Coordinates of C-alpha atoms in Angstrom, one line a residue:
Chain A
M1 CA 98.4 115.6 129.9
K2 CA 100.8 113.2 131.9
R3 CA 98.3 110.6 132.6
L4 CA 96.5 110.5 129.5
L5 CA 99.9 109.1 128.6
S6 CA 99.0 106.0 130.6
L7 CA 96.3 105.1 128.4
L8 CA 96.1 101.2 127.9
A9 CA 98.9 101.1 129.8
I10 CA 98.0 98.2 131.8
P11 CA 101.0 95.9 132.1
L12 CA 103.5 98.4 133.4
L13 CA 101.8 100.9 135.9
V14 CA 100.0 98.2 137.4
A15 CA 103.6 96.3 138.6
A16 CA 103.4 99.3 141.0
A17 CA 99.7 98.5 142.8
P18 CA 100.1 96.2 145.5
A19 CA 97.3 93.7 144.8
P20 CA 96.0 92.0 143.0
K21 CA 99.0 90.2 141.2
A22 CA 99.1 91.7 137.4
P23 CA 100.8 88.8 135.2
G24 CA 104.3 90.6 134.8
D25 CA 104.5 90.8 138.7
I26 CA 103.9 86.7 138.7
V27 CA 106.4 86.4 135.8
N28 CA 108.9 88.9 137.9
A29 CA 108.4 86.9 141.3
A30 CA 108.7 83.3 139.4
P31 CA 111.3 80.8 140.9
P32 CA 114.6 80.1 139.3
G33 CA 113.1 76.5 139.3
D34 CA 110.2 77.6 136.9
W35 CA 112.7 79.0 134.2
R36 CA 114.4 77.1 131.5
T37 CA 117.9 77.3 129.3
L38 CA 117.4 77.6 126.1
D39 CA 119.2 73.7 124.7
P40 CA 121.4 75.5 122.4
D41 CA 120.9 72.8 119.9
N42 CA 118.0 73.8 119.2
T43 CA 118.7 77.8 119.5
L44 CA 119.1 79.9 116.3
Y45 CA 120.6 83.5 116.0
M46 CA 119.0 85.0 113.1
R47 CA 121.6 88.2 112.6
L48 CA 119.5 90.7 110.3
A49 CA 121.7 93.6 108.2
S50 CA 119.3 96.7 110.8
G51 CA 121.7 95.0 113.6
G52 CA 118.5 92.8 114.9
V53 CA 119.1 89.5 116.6
V54 CA 116.0 87.2 116.2
T55 CA 116.2 84.0 118.4
I56 CA 114.1 81.4 117.2
E57 CA 113.8 77.8 119.2
L58 CA 113.6 74.9 116.9
A59 CA 110.7 72.3 117.6
P60 CA 112.4 68.8 117.6
D61 CA 109.9 66.5 119.4
F62 CA 107.2 68.2 116.5
A63 CA 109.4 68.3 113.6
P64 CA 112.1 66.0 113.6
V65 CA 113.4 65.9 110.2
T66 CA 112.5 69.2 109.2
V67 CA 114.6 71.0 112.2
A68 CA 117.9 68.5 111.0
N69 CA 117.4 69.5 107.4
I70 CA 117.5 73.6 109.1
R71 CA 120.2 72.5 111.4
A72 CA 122.1 71.2 108.5
L73 CA 121.5 74.3 106.3
V74 CA 122.6 76.5 108.9
R75 CA 126.2 74.8 109.7
A76 CA 126.2 75.0 105.7
H77 CA 125.6 78.1 106.0
Y78 CA 122.7 78.4 103.6
F79 CA 120.7 81.4 105.2
D80 CA 124.3 83.9 105.2
G81 CA 123.3 87.0 103.0
S82 CA 119.8 85.6 102.0
F83 CA 116.9 88.0 102.2
I84 CA 113.3 88.7 103.9
T85 CA 111.2 88.3 100.7
R86 CA 108.4 88.2 101.7
E87 CA 106.3 90.5 104.5
Q88 CA 102.4 90.0 103.7
D89 CA 100.2 92.5 106.4
N90 CA 98.3 90.8 109.2
Y91 CA 100.1 87.3 108.2
V92 CA 103.2 85.9 107.7
V93 CA 106.8 87.2 107.1
Q94 CA 109.4 84.8 105.4
W95 CA 112.7 84.3 103.9
S96 CA 114.7 82.0 102.0
A97 CA 118.3 82.0 100.0
D98 CA 117.0 82.7 96.2
D99 CA 120.0 81.9 94.4
A100 CA 120.8 78.5 96.4
H101 CA 117.2 77.0 97.7
E102 CA 116.6 75.1 94.7
K103 CA 119.9 72.9 94.6
A104 CA 119.5 73.0 98.9
Q105 CA 115.8 71.8 98.0
A106 CA 116.8 68.8 96.2
K107 CA 119.6 67.6 98.5
L108 CA 116.8 67.4 101.4
K109 CA 114.0 65.0 102.5
G110 CA 110.8 66.9 103.2
V111 CA 108.6 64.9 105.1
A112 CA 104.3 66.3 106.3
E113 CA 105.4 67.0 110.3
F114 CA 101.6 68.3 110.4
D115 CA 101.2 66.5 113.8
R116 CA 101.9 63.5 115.8
K117 CA 100.9 61.2 118.4
P118 CA 99.6 63.1 121.2
R119 CA 101.9 63.0 124.4
P120 CA 101.5 63.1 128.5
S121 CA 103.4 67.0 128.3
F122 CA 100.5 68.4 126.5
R123 CA 98.3 70.6 128.9
A124 CA 95.3 71.8 128.2
L125 CA 94.0 75.1 128.9
P126 CA 90.4 74.8 130.6
D127 CA 88.7 77.9 128.1
R128 CA 87.1 77.1 124.3
D129 CA 88.9 77.4 121.2
T130 CA 87.5 77.8 118.3
Y131 CA 89.8 75.8 116.0
A132 CA 90.3 72.7 118.1
P133 CA 88.6 70.6 121.0
R134 CA 91.8 71.1 123.3
A135 CA 94.3 74.0 122.8
G136 CA 97.7 74.8 125.5
F137 CA 101.1 74.0 125.9
D138 CA 103.7 71.4 125.4
G139 CA 106.9 72.4 126.2
D140 CA 108.2 75.6 125.0
F141 CA 105.2 75.5 122.5
P142 CA 101.2 76.6 121.9
A143 CA 99.7 73.3 121.3
A144 CA 96.1 71.7 120.2
S145 CA 94.9 67.9 120.4
D146 CA 91.9 66.7 119.5
G147 CA 92.8 63.2 121.6
R148 CA 94.1 61.1 119.0
R149 CA 96.6 64.0 117.3
E150 CA 98.2 66.5 118.8
W151 CA 100.2 69.6 116.9
L152 CA 101.6 73.0 117.2
V153 CA 99.4 75.5 116.4
H154 CA 100.5 79.4 114.5
C155 CA 100.4 81.9 117.6
Y156 CA 102.3 84.6 116.6
G157 CA 105.6 84.6 116.0
M158 CA 105.2 80.7 114.9
V159 CA 108.3 79.6 112.7
G160 CA 107.4 77.1 110.4
A161 CA 109.0 75.8 106.4
G162 CA 107.0 77.0 103.7
R163 CA 106.1 74.0 101.3
D164 CA 104.0 74.3 98.1
N165 CA 101.2 71.9 96.8
P166 CA 102.1 68.1 97.5
P167 CA 102.4 67.8 101.8
N168 CA 106.2 67.0 101.5
S169 CA 107.4 69.8 99.7
G170 CA 108.3 71.5 102.3
T171 CA 112.2 70.9 103.7
G172 CA 113.4 73.9 105.8
V173 CA 115.2 76.2 102.7
E174 CA 112.3 78.6 103.2
L175 CA 111.1 79.7 106.3
Y176 CA 108.4 82.1 107.9
A177 CA 107.0 83.7 110.5
V178 CA 103.9 84.6 111.8
T179 CA 103.4 88.2 112.4
G180 CA 99.6 88.6 112.7
Q181 CA 96.3 87.5 113.9
A182 CA 96.9 83.7 114.5
P183 CA 96.4 81.9 110.6
R184 CA 94.8 78.7 112.5
Q185 CA 94.0 77.6 109.2
L186 CA 97.1 76.7 108.9
D187 CA 97.8 74.3 111.9
R188 CA 97.9 70.9 110.4
N189 CA 98.4 71.9 107.0
I190 CA 102.3 72.4 107.1
T191 CA 105.1 71.9 109.5
L192 CA 106.2 74.1 112.1
V193 CA 109.4 74.4 113.1
G194 CA 109.8 76.7 116.0
R195 CA 109.2 80.2 117.6
V196 CA 110.6 83.0 117.7
V197 CA 111.4 83.9 121.6
S198 CA 112.8 87.2 121.2
G199 CA 113.4 90.1 118.7
M200 CA 110.3 89.4 116.7
A201 CA 109.7 93.1 116.2
F202 CA 112.9 93.3 114.0
L203 CA 110.6 91.1 111.5
S204 CA 106.9 92.3 112.7
G205 CA 108.1 96.2 112.1
L206 CA 109.1 95.5 108.0
P207 CA 107.6 97.4 105.8
R208 CA 104.7 95.9 104.1
S209 CA 105.1 94.7 100.8
T210 CA 102.2 96.0 98.3
G211 CA 102.7 93.1 96.1
G212 CA 101.5 90.1 95.5
L213 CA 101.1 87.6 98.5
G214 CA 103.0 90.8 100.3
F215 CA 106.3 89.1 97.8
Y216 CA 109.0 92.3 97.6
M217 CA 108.7 93.8 94.4
L218 CA 112.2 95.2 94.5
P219 CA 115.4 93.7 95.9
S220 CA 116.5 97.1 97.7
Q221 CA 113.0 96.4 99.6
R222 CA 114.2 93.4 101.1
T223 CA 116.2 93.1 104.8
K224 CA 119.8 90.9 104.4
I225 CA 119.8 87.9 107.1
V226 CA 123.7 88.4 107.4
S227 CA 123.6 84.9 109.1
I228 CA 121.6 82.4 111.0
R229 CA 123.7 80.1 113.1
L230 CA 123.1 77.5 116.2
A231 CA 123.5 79.0 119.5
R232 CA 125.9 75.7 119.8
D233 CA 128.2 76.8 117.1
E234 CA 128.4 80.5 118.7
P235 CA 131.5 81.6 121.5
Q236 CA 129.7 84.2 122.5
R237 CA 125.9 83.2 123.5
T238 CA 123.5 85.1 125.2
P239 CA 121.1 82.2 126.6
L240 CA 117.9 82.5 127.1
Q241 CA 115.1 81.1 129.8
V242 CA 111.8 80.3 129.0
L243 CA 109.2 79.8 131.9
R244 CA 107.7 76.3 131.8
T245 CA 104.7 76.0 130.9
D246 CA 104.1 73.1 133.0
S247 CA 105.2 75.3 136.3
A248 CA 102.9 76.7 139.2
S249 CA 104.3 80.4 138.0
F250 CA 102.4 80.1 134.3
H251 CA 99.7 78.9 135.6
A252 CA 99.3 81.8 137.7
Y253 CA 100.3 84.2 134.9
V254 CA 98.0 82.9 133.0
E255 CA 94.6 83.2 135.1
A256 CA 95.9 86.4 135.7
R257 CA 96.0 87.0 131.9
R258 CA 92.5 85.2 131.5
N259 CA 90.8 87.8 134.5
R260 CA 92.6 90.8 134.6
R261 CA 92.1 92.4 137.8
D262 CA 94.3 95.6 137.8
A263 CA 92.2 99.0 138.7
W264 CA 92.0 99.4 134.5
F265 CA 89.4 96.5 134.1
V266 CA 85.7 96.7 134.7
H267 CA 84.8 93.7 133.1
P268 CA 87.6 90.6 133.2
A269 CA 87.3 88.2 130.3
G270 CA 86.7 84.7 132.4
H271 CA 88.5 83.2 129.0
I272 CA 91.7 83.3 127.1
D273 CA 92.9 82.4 123.8
V274 CA 96.3 80.4 123.3
C275 CA 97.4 82.7 121.3
N276 CA 96.9 85.3 124.1
I277 CA 99.3 84.1 126.5
P278 CA 103.2 85.0 125.2
I279 CA 105.4 82.7 126.9
P280 CA 107.6 84.9 128.9
A281 CA 111.0 84.8 127.9
R282 CA 114.6 86.6 129.9
P283 CA 118.2 86.4 129.5
S284 CA 119.4 83.2 131.2
R285 CA 120.5 84.5 135.5
Chain B
M1 CA 113.2 77.8 91.4
K2 CA 110.0 79.7 91.1
R3 CA 107.7 77.2 92.4
L4 CA 108.9 77.7 95.6
L5 CA 107.6 81.2 95.6
S6 CA 104.4 80.5 95.4
L7 CA 104.9 79.0 99.0
L8 CA 101.4 79.3 101.1
A9 CA 100.5 81.5 98.3
I10 CA 96.8 80.1 99.0
P11 CA 95.1 83.0 97.7
L12 CA 95.6 85.0 94.8
L13 CA 96.7 81.5 92.6
V14 CA 93.8 79.7 93.7
A15 CA 92.1 82.5 91.8
A16 CA 93.5 81.2 89.1
A17 CA 91.8 77.2 89.7
P18 CA 88.5 76.1 88.3
A19 CA 87.2 74.7 91.6
P20 CA 86.2 74.6 94.2
K21 CA 85.8 78.6 94.9
A22 CA 88.1 80.1 96.8
P23 CA 87.2 83.4 99.3
G24 CA 88.9 85.6 96.5
D25 CA 86.6 83.9 94.0
I26 CA 83.5 84.5 96.1
V27 CA 84.3 88.1 96.5
N28 CA 85.1 89.4 93.1
A29 CA 81.9 87.4 91.6
A30 CA 79.6 89.0 94.6
P31 CA 77.0 91.7 92.9
P32 CA 76.7 95.3 93.1
G33 CA 74.0 95.1 95.8
D34 CA 76.6 93.1 98.0
W35 CA 78.3 96.3 98.8
R36 CA 77.7 99.1 100.5
T37 CA 79.3 102.3 100.2
L38 CA 80.9 104.0 103.0
D39 CA 78.6 107.2 104.5
P40 CA 81.1 110.2 104.2
D41 CA 80.1 111.3 107.5
N42 CA 81.2 107.8 109.1
T43 CA 84.3 107.9 107.2
L44 CA 87.8 109.5 108.1
Y45 CA 91.2 109.8 106.2
M46 CA 94.2 109.5 107.8
R47 CA 97.2 111.1 105.4
L48 CA 100.3 110.2 107.0
A49 CA 103.8 112.5 106.7
S50 CA 105.3 109.1 104.9
G51 CA 102.6 109.4 102.3
G52 CA 100.1 106.8 103.3
V53 CA 96.1 107.5 103.8
V54 CA 94.6 105.6 106.2
T55 CA 90.7 104.9 106.0
I56 CA 89.0 104.3 109.2
E57 CA 85.0 103.7 109.1
L58 CA 83.4 104.9 112.7
A59 CA 80.8 103.5 114.6
P60 CA 78.2 105.9 115.5
D61 CA 75.6 103.3 115.7
F62 CA 77.9 101.3 119.1
A63 CA 79.8 104.9 120.2
P64 CA 77.0 107.4 119.8
V65 CA 79.2 110.5 122.1
T66 CA 82.5 109.4 121.3
V67 CA 82.3 109.3 117.5
A68 CA 80.4 112.7 117.8
N69 CA 83.5 114.0 119.8
I70 CA 85.7 112.9 117.2
R71 CA 84.1 114.1 114.3
A72 CA 84.2 117.7 116.3
L73 CA 88.1 117.4 117.0
V74 CA 88.9 116.6 113.2
R75 CA 86.6 119.3 112.0
A76 CA 88.7 121.5 114.4
H77 CA 91.8 119.9 112.6
Y78 CA 92.8 119.2 116.3
F79 CA 94.7 115.7 115.2
D80 CA 96.8 118.0 112.1
G81 CA 100.0 117.6 113.0
S82 CA 100.0 115.4 115.3
F83 CA 102.3 111.9 115.7
I84 CA 101.9 108.5 116.1
T85 CA 103.3 108.3 119.5
R86 CA 103.0 104.0 120.2
E87 CA 103.5 101.7 118.8
Q88 CA 103.9 98.6 120.9
D89 CA 104.7 94.8 118.9
N90 CA 101.8 92.5 118.2
Y91 CA 99.5 95.0 120.1
V92 CA 98.0 98.3 119.2
V93 CA 99.8 101.9 117.7
Q94 CA 98.2 104.5 119.3
W95 CA 97.7 108.6 118.3
S96 CA 97.3 111.5 119.5
A97 CA 98.0 115.8 120.1
D98 CA 100.8 115.8 123.1
D99 CA 100.1 119.5 123.4
A100 CA 96.5 119.7 122.7
H101 CA 95.0 117.0 124.6
E102 CA 94.2 118.2 127.7
K103 CA 92.7 121.2 126.9
A104 CA 90.6 119.6 124.4
Q105 CA 89.6 117.0 126.9
A106 CA 88.6 119.1 129.6
K107 CA 86.3 120.3 126.1
L108 CA 84.3 116.9 125.6
K109 CA 81.7 114.6 127.8
G110 CA 83.6 111.2 127.5
V111 CA 81.1 108.5 128.2
A112 CA 82.0 104.4 128.7
E113 CA 80.1 103.5 125.4
F114 CA 81.8 99.7 126.0
D115 CA 78.0 97.7 124.7
R116 CA 74.8 98.3 124.2
K117 CA 71.6 96.5 124.0
P118 CA 71.0 94.0 121.4
R119 CA 69.7 94.7 117.9
P120 CA 68.6 92.2 115.5
S121 CA 71.1 93.0 112.6
F122 CA 74.0 91.0 114.7
R123 CA 74.2 87.6 113.0
A124 CA 76.5 85.5 115.2
L125 CA 78.9 82.9 113.4
P126 CA 78.2 79.2 114.1
D127 CA 81.5 79.0 114.9
R128 CA 83.0 78.9 118.9
D129 CA 84.5 81.9 120.5
T130 CA 86.9 81.6 123.5
Y131 CA 85.4 85.1 124.9
A132 CA 81.8 85.5 124.0
P133 CA 79.0 83.2 124.1
R134 CA 78.2 84.4 120.3
A135 CA 80.6 86.3 117.7
G136 CA 79.5 87.6 114.5
F137 CA 78.9 91.2 112.7
D138 CA 76.3 93.6 113.2
G139 CA 77.0 96.1 110.3
D140 CA 80.3 97.0 108.7
F141 CA 82.2 95.3 112.2
P142 CA 82.7 92.6 114.1
A143 CA 81.1 91.9 117.1
A144 CA 80.1 89.8 120.1
S145 CA 76.8 88.7 122.4
D146 CA 75.7 87.2 125.4
G147 CA 72.0 88.6 124.4
R148 CA 71.9 90.6 127.2
R149 CA 74.5 93.1 125.8
E150 CA 76.3 93.6 123.0
W151 CA 79.7 94.9 122.1
L152 CA 82.0 95.6 119.2
V153 CA 85.3 92.8 119.5
H154 CA 89.4 94.0 119.1
C155 CA 90.0 92.1 116.5
Y156 CA 93.0 93.3 113.8
G157 CA 92.7 97.2 112.2
M158 CA 90.1 97.8 115.3
V159 CA 90.0 101.9 116.3
G160 CA 89.3 102.9 120.3
A161 CA 89.5 106.0 121.8
G162 CA 92.1 105.5 124.5
R163 CA 91.2 106.4 128.3
D164 CA 92.9 106.3 132.2
N165 CA 91.5 104.7 134.9
P166 CA 87.8 106.2 135.0
P167 CA 85.6 104.2 132.5
N168 CA 84.1 107.5 131.5
S169 CA 87.3 109.1 130.5
G170 CA 88.0 108.1 127.1
T171 CA 86.9 111.0 124.9
G172 CA 88.5 110.2 121.7
V173 CA 91.7 113.0 122.0
E174 CA 93.3 109.9 122.0
L175 CA 92.8 107.2 119.2
Y176 CA 94.3 103.6 119.0
A177 CA 94.1 100.6 116.3
V178 CA 94.9 96.7 116.9
T179 CA 98.1 95.9 115.3
G180 CA 98.6 92.2 116.8
Q181 CA 96.6 89.2 118.4
A182 CA 93.3 90.6 118.7
P183 CA 93.2 91.9 122.4
R184 CA 89.8 90.4 123.3
Q185 CA 90.8 91.0 126.8
L186 CA 89.9 94.7 126.1
D187 CA 86.3 94.2 125.3
R188 CA 83.7 95.7 127.3
N189 CA 86.7 97.6 129.3
I190 CA 87.0 100.4 126.4
T191 CA 85.3 102.6 123.7
L192 CA 85.4 101.2 120.0
V193 CA 84.8 103.6 117.9
G194 CA 85.3 102.2 114.4
R195 CA 88.0 100.1 112.2
V196 CA 90.5 100.7 109.4
V197 CA 89.2 99.8 106.2
S198 CA 92.7 100.3 104.2
G199 CA 95.7 101.4 104.7
M200 CA 96.4 99.5 107.7
A201 CA 99.6 98.5 106.7
F202 CA 100.8 102.1 107.1
L203 CA 100.2 101.4 110.6
S204 CA 101.2 98.1 111.3
G205 CA 104.5 98.7 109.2
L206 CA 106.0 101.4 111.4
P207 CA 109.2 100.1 113.6
R208 CA 108.2 99.2 116.5
S209 CA 109.2 101.1 120.1
T210 CA 111.5 99.4 122.9
G211 CA 110.4 102.1 125.1
G212 CA 107.6 101.0 127.7
L213 CA 104.6 100.0 126.8
G214 CA 105.7 100.7 122.9
F215 CA 105.5 104.9 123.3
Y216 CA 108.3 105.8 120.9
M217 CA 111.3 107.2 123.3
L218 CA 112.2 110.3 121.0
P219 CA 110.1 113.0 119.2
S220 CA 112.1 111.7 116.3
Q221 CA 111.0 108.4 115.8
R222 CA 107.4 109.0 115.6
T223 CA 105.6 109.7 112.4
K224 CA 103.8 113.1 111.9
I225 CA 100.3 112.8 110.8
V226 CA 99.6 115.5 108.3
S227 CA 95.8 115.9 108.6
I228 CA 92.8 113.9 109.8
R229 CA 89.7 114.7 107.7
L230 CA 86.0 113.7 107.5
A231 CA 85.4 112.6 103.8
R232 CA 82.3 114.6 103.8
D233 CA 84.7 117.8 104.0
E234 CA 86.7 116.0 101.0
P235 CA 86.2 117.4 97.9
Q236 CA 88.3 114.6 96.5
R237 CA 87.4 111.7 98.0
T238 CA 87.7 108.4 96.9
P239 CA 84.6 106.1 98.2
L240 CA 84.6 102.6 99.3
Q241 CA 82.4 99.8 99.1
V242 CA 82.7 97.3 102.0
L243 CA 80.9 93.5 101.2
R244 CA 77.5 93.9 103.3
T245 CA 78.1 90.9 106.2
D246 CA 74.5 90.6 105.7
S247 CA 74.5 89.4 102.4
A248 CA 75.1 85.6 100.7
S249 CA 78.4 87.2 99.0
F250 CA 79.9 87.0 103.0
H251 CA 77.9 84.2 104.0
A252 CA 79.9 82.2 100.9
Y253 CA 82.9 84.0 101.6
V254 CA 83.1 83.0 105.3
E255 CA 82.2 79.5 105.0
A256 CA 85.0 79.3 102.3
R257 CA 87.2 80.5 104.6
R258 CA 85.9 78.1 107.5
N259 CA 87.1 75.4 104.8
R260 CA 89.5 76.1 102.5
R261 CA 89.3 73.1 100.5
D262 CA 91.3 75.1 97.7
A263 CA 94.5 72.3 97.0
W264 CA 96.9 73.2 99.0
F265 CA 94.5 72.5 102.4
V266 CA 95.0 68.6 103.2
H267 CA 92.9 69.8 106.3
P268 CA 90.0 72.1 106.2
A269 CA 90.0 73.6 109.7
G270 CA 86.1 73.8 110.1
H271 CA 85.6 76.6 112.2
I272 CA 86.7 80.3 111.8
D273 CA 87.0 82.9 114.4
V274 CA 85.6 86.0 114.0
C275 CA 89.4 87.7 113.8
N276 CA 90.1 86.0 110.7
I277 CA 87.2 87.0 108.8
P278 CA 88.4 90.7 107.0
I279 CA 86.0 92.1 105.8
P280 CA 86.4 93.3 101.8
A281 CA 86.6 96.7 101.0
R282 CA 87.2 98.0 97.5
P283 CA 86.7 101.4 95.4
S284 CA 83.4 101.8 95.0
R285 CA 82.1 101.9 91.2

C-alpha cells in the first residue's frame, strides 16, 4: 500500500506541491548570497573507522581559548586512534584519547567559556523559550540571551568540552555532542565549542551503552576515530555552506517551520523552539 | 585520568553525595504508593530479532479507537515478522507489516484522536512552554492544554499512529516512536497512542537510513520484529512500575531536575521543558 509509505512524509513529498512553500523549497530557492562557506580554520573533519565523516564547525567567537586548545590538539594528532567512549541514550556521545589525555590536559589552560557579553549579531526569535528570556541565533549557532549575557544553547548536534567539577577543568581533551532532547540544563554550565554541520547520523546511530552514564563497558564496543583534522590542513577538502541565519531565506524557512501549511498539517503550531530549527547545510557550489 | 571519565557524570556520581538530593536519590527514595504498575491490558512487548525488548504503554484514555485497533492487530499477530522500516535521524523510527497492512487497514476504522476535552487529572508545570499555553502530565503521559482541549505531546519515546493526508487515515497499522528533539509541530496533527517505557535504546540506537525520509533502502538494513504481544497474553511477563506523575516524589523529582544543585552545576536552569522530564520506571517490586 504505497500511500502508507508516505505517512509522516511531510518534507520531501510536499516539495512537489505548488503552494504554500515548504521549508525545503525555501532552502532550495535561497540565493547564493544567503549561504556562508565554512571557514577552513574553524572546520574539523572527524573520520570514523566505520567510514563516516563528521564535519564540525568550531565557535571561536564564543569559546576562544577552548577552540584554540582543540586546534592545537588536532594539529598534534591527539585524537587520532582515539575512541567514542560513551553513548548515553537521549543525551550525549563523547570521545577522548584515553591514554594521552592526562598528559595533554596538564599542558592546556582550561577556561570556563560558558557565556559572554551580548553582541548585536544575536537575533532573537519571537517565540517563547522555556529556559531563557530570549533564544535565537548568532552567526552559525543557536544562542540565548538575558540582555546581560549571551550563550550558546545545547541543541541537537552541539559540541562541547567535557569537564570535571571545577568549572575551568574543561580544556578540550574530551568532547561531546548532543544526541537527544536538548539538555538545556547544561547551558551556561559547560563550554560549548561548536556544532556538527554534517554526518551527525554517524554519531547518533551508534549502539547505546548500558554502562553507567553510557560509557561503553568493553573496548570492543567503542568506535575508533581514525583522525580529526582541521579543514585548513586537508588538501582535499569538500567545503560546506550553511544558510546564513541573518538572511531573508532563513527567516522565511523558520516561519515555514513554525507554521507548517503543507496539506498534511491540520493544526500549524504557531510557535517554534530554537532547537527545532536545524540550520541547512550543503556542499559549496 | 580517571577523574575525566566523570565528565558530565552528573546523575550517578551525585547519588553518593549527602545533600542536596539529586533526581536519582528522590526516585530511589519514593515510597511504594508513589509507583503505579502498568496495566497488562495497556502494555505491549515488542521483541526485536536483535534480542531487544521494547515495552510500550498504551494510552486508551487519549486514543480509545486507535488503541483498540492496535490491540486487535497485536492479537491477530499482525506485527509478527514485520520490520523497522524507517529510522530518520533526530526524528522518528517507524514500523509496519509491509505485505499485510493494506488488507489490515481496510478492515479498521481510522479516527483522528488528536486531542480531547481537558480532564481534571491534567497537571500543568509552572514553566513556560514554547508550543502550548500549559504543558505538564496526565496519568503516565506528557500532555498539554489550552483550557479548551488537551493533548499528548511528542516527547522522546512517544508512540503514534502514522497517517496519510486524510486526518482519519491513521488506524494503527503503522506506528512510529520519537527518537530525536521533540517534534512538537506534530502535536494535534496525528494520533499519539502511548509511549516507550523501557527499551527505547533498542530503537534509537539503530543505524540511520540515508534514504528519503529515513526509509531503509534495502530490505537487509531493516531490523525484524519477532513479535508484538499484549502483556495480558504473556504468561511470563515482567511488570513495570512508573512513578506516578501526581505523587509528591514526582513533584520533588521535577524540581530537582529544574534546579540542579549537585556540585557539578554552577548555574541551575530555574526552568524545565516537559520533554526533559523522563518518567522514571522500574521492575515491579
